[in-house]
PDB file of C-alpha atoms in Angstrom:
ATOM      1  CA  UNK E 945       2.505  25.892  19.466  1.00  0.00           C
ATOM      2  CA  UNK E 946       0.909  22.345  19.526  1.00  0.00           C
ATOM      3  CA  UNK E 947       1.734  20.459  22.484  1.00  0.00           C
ATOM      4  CA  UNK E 948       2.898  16.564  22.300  1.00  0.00           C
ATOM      5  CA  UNK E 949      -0.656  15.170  23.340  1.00  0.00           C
ATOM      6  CA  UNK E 950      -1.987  17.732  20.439  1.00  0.00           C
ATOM      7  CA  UNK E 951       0.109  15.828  17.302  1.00  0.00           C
ATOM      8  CA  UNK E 952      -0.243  12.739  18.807  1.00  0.00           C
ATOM      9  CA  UNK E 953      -4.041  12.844  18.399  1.00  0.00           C
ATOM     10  CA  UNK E 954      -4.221  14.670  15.128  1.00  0.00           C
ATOM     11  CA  UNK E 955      -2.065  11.956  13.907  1.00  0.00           C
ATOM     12  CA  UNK E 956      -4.382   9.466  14.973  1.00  0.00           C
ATOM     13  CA  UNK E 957      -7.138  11.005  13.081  1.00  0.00           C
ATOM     14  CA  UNK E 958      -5.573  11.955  10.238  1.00  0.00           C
ATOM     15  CA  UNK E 959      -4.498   7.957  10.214  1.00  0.00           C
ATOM     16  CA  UNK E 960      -7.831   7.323  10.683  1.00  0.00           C
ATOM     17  CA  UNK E 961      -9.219   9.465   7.645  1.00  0.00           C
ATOM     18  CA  UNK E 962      -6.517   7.865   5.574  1.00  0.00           C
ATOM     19  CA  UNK E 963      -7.849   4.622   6.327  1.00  0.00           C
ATOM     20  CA  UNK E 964     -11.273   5.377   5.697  1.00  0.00           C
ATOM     21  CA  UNK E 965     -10.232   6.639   1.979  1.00  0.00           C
ATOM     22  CA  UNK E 966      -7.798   3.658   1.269  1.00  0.00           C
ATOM     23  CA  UNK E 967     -11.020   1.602   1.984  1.00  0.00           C
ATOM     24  CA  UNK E 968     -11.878   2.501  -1.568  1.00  0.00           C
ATOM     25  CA  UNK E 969      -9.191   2.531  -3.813  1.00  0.00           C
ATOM     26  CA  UNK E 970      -9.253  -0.225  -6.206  1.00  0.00           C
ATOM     27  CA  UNK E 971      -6.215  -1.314  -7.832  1.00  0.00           C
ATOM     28  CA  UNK E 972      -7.734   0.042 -10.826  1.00  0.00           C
ATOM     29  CA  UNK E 973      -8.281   3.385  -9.821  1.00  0.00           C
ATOM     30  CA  UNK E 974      -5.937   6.213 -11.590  1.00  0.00           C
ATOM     31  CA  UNK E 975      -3.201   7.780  -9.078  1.00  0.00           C
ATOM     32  CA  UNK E 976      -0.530  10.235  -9.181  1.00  0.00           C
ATOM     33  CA  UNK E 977       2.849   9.039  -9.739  1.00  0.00           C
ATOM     34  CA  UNK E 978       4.753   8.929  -6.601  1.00  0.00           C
ATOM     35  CA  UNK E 979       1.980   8.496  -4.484  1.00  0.00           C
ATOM     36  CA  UNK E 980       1.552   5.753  -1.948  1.00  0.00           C
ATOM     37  CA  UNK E 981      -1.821   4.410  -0.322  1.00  0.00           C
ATOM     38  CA  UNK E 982      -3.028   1.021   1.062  1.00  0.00           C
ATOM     39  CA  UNK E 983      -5.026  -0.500  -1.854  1.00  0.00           C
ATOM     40  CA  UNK E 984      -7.063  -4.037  -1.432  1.00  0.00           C
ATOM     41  CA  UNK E 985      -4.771  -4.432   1.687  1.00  0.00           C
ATOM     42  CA  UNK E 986      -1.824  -4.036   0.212  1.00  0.00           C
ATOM     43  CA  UNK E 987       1.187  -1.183   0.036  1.00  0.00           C
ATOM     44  CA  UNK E 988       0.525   0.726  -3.133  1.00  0.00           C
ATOM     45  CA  UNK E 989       3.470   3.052  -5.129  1.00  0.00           C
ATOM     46  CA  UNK E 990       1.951   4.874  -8.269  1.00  0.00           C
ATOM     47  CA  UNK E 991       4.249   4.335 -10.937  1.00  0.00           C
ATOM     48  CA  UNK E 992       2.922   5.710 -14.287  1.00  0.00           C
ATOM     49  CA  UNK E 993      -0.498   6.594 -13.204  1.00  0.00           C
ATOM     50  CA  UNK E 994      -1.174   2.737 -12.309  1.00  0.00           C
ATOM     51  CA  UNK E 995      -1.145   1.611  -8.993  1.00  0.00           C
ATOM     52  CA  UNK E 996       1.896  -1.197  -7.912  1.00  0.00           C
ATOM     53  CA  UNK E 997       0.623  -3.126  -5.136  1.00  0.00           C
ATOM     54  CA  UNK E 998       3.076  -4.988  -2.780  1.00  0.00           C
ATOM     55  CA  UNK E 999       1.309  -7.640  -0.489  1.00  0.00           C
ATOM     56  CA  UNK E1000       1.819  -7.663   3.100  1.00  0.00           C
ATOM     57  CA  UNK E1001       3.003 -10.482   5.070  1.00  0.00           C
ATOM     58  CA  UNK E1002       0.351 -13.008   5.959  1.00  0.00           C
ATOM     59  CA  UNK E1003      -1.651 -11.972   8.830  1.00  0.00           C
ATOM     60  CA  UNK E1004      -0.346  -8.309   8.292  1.00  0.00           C
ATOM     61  CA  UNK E1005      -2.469  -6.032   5.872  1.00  0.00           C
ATOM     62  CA  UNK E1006      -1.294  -2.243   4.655  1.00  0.00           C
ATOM     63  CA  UNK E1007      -2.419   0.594   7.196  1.00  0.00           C
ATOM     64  CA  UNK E1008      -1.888   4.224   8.082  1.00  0.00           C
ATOM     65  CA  UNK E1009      -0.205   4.601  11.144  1.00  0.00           C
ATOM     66  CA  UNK E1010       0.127   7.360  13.683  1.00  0.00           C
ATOM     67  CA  UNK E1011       4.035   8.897  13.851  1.00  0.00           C
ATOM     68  CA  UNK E1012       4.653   8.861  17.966  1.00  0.00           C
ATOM     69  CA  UNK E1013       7.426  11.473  17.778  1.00  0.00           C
ATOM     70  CA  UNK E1014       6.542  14.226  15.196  1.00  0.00           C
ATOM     71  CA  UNK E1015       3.609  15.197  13.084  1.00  0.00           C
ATOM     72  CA  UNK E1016       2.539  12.952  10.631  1.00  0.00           C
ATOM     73  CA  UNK E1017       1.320   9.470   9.781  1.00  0.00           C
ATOM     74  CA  UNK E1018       3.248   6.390   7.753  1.00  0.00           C
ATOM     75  CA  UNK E1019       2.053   3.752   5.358  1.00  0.00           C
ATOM     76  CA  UNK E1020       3.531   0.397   6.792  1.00  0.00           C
ATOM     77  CA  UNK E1021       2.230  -3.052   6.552  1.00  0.00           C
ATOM     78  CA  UNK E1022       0.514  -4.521  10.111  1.00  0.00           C
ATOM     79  CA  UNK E1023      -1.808  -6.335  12.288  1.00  0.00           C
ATOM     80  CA  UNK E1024      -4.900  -4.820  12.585  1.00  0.00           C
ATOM     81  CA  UNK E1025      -4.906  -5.223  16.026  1.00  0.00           C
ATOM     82  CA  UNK E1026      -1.555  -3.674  16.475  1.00  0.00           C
ATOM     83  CA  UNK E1027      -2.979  -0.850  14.316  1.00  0.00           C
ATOM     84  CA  UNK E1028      -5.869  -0.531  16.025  1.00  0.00           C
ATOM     85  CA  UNK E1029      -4.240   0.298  19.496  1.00  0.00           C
ATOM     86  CA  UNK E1030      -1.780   2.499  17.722  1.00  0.00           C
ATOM     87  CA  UNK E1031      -4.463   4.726  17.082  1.00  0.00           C
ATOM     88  CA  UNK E1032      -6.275   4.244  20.386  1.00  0.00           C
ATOM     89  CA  UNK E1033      -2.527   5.349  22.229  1.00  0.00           C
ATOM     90  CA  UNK E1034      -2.529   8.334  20.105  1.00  0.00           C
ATOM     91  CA  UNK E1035      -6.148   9.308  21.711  1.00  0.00           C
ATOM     92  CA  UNK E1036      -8.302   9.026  18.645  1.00  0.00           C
ATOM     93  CA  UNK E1037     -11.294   6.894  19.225  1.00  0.00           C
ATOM     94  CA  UNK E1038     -13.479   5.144  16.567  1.00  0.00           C
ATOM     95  CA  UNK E1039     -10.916   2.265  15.915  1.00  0.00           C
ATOM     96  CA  UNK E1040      -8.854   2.128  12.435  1.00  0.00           C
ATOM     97  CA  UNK E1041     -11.557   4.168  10.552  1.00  0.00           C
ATOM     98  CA  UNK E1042     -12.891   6.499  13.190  1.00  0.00           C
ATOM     99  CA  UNK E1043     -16.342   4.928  12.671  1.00  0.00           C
ATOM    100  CA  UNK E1044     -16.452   1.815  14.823  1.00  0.00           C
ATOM    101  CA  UNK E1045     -18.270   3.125  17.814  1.00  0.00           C
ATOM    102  CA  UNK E1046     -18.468   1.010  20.459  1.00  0.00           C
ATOM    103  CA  UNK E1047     -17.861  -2.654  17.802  1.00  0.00           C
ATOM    104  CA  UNK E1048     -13.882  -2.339  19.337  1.00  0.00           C
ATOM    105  CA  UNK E1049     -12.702  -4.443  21.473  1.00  0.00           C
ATOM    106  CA  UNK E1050     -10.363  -3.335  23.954  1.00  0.00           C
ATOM    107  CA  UNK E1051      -9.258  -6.525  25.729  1.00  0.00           C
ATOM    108  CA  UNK E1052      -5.855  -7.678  24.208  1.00  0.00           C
TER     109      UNK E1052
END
């Protein structure tokens, strides 16, 4: 069995990854009903095929976050700063994407 430190991580990438596709959805794009994403920084619900966005609070955009206490990842509206050190806590590196080499900053 995994241990803590193992889900943590794999949550952080698999945030990551989700990121990386939500990067390219387009409001436009066809979806599956029930579905959820971030699309054009927004929280996104498929409801009959089409995406519904809901915009995020100002200063906040939609992300995939890292779950701290079991496997798995959410969709919730944030900073990306916040974000950003979510995913750095759960021990994946490469910032909200897992492609920003060294560009993070790591002063708060």
């Amino acid at each position: 069995s995994a241990s803590t430190g193992d889900f943590k991580k794999q949550n952080g990438i698999d945030a990551q990854k989700l990121n990386a596709q939500f990067a390219g959805l387009k409001k436009a794009d066809a979806c599956k009903d029930g579905e959820q994403a971030c699309v054009e920084t927004s929280f996104a619900q498929c409801v009959g095929g089409k995406w519904a966005l809901t915009p995020c609070a100002s200063g906040t955009v939609c992300l995939a976050l890292p779950l701290v206490n079991k496997p798995g990842t959410s969709i919730a509206c944030d900073s990306e700063s916040d974000a950003t050190a979510r995913i750095l806590a759960a021990g994946a590196e490469g910032g909200l994407t897992g492609t920003d080499g060294a560009s993070g900053s790591t002063s708060a």
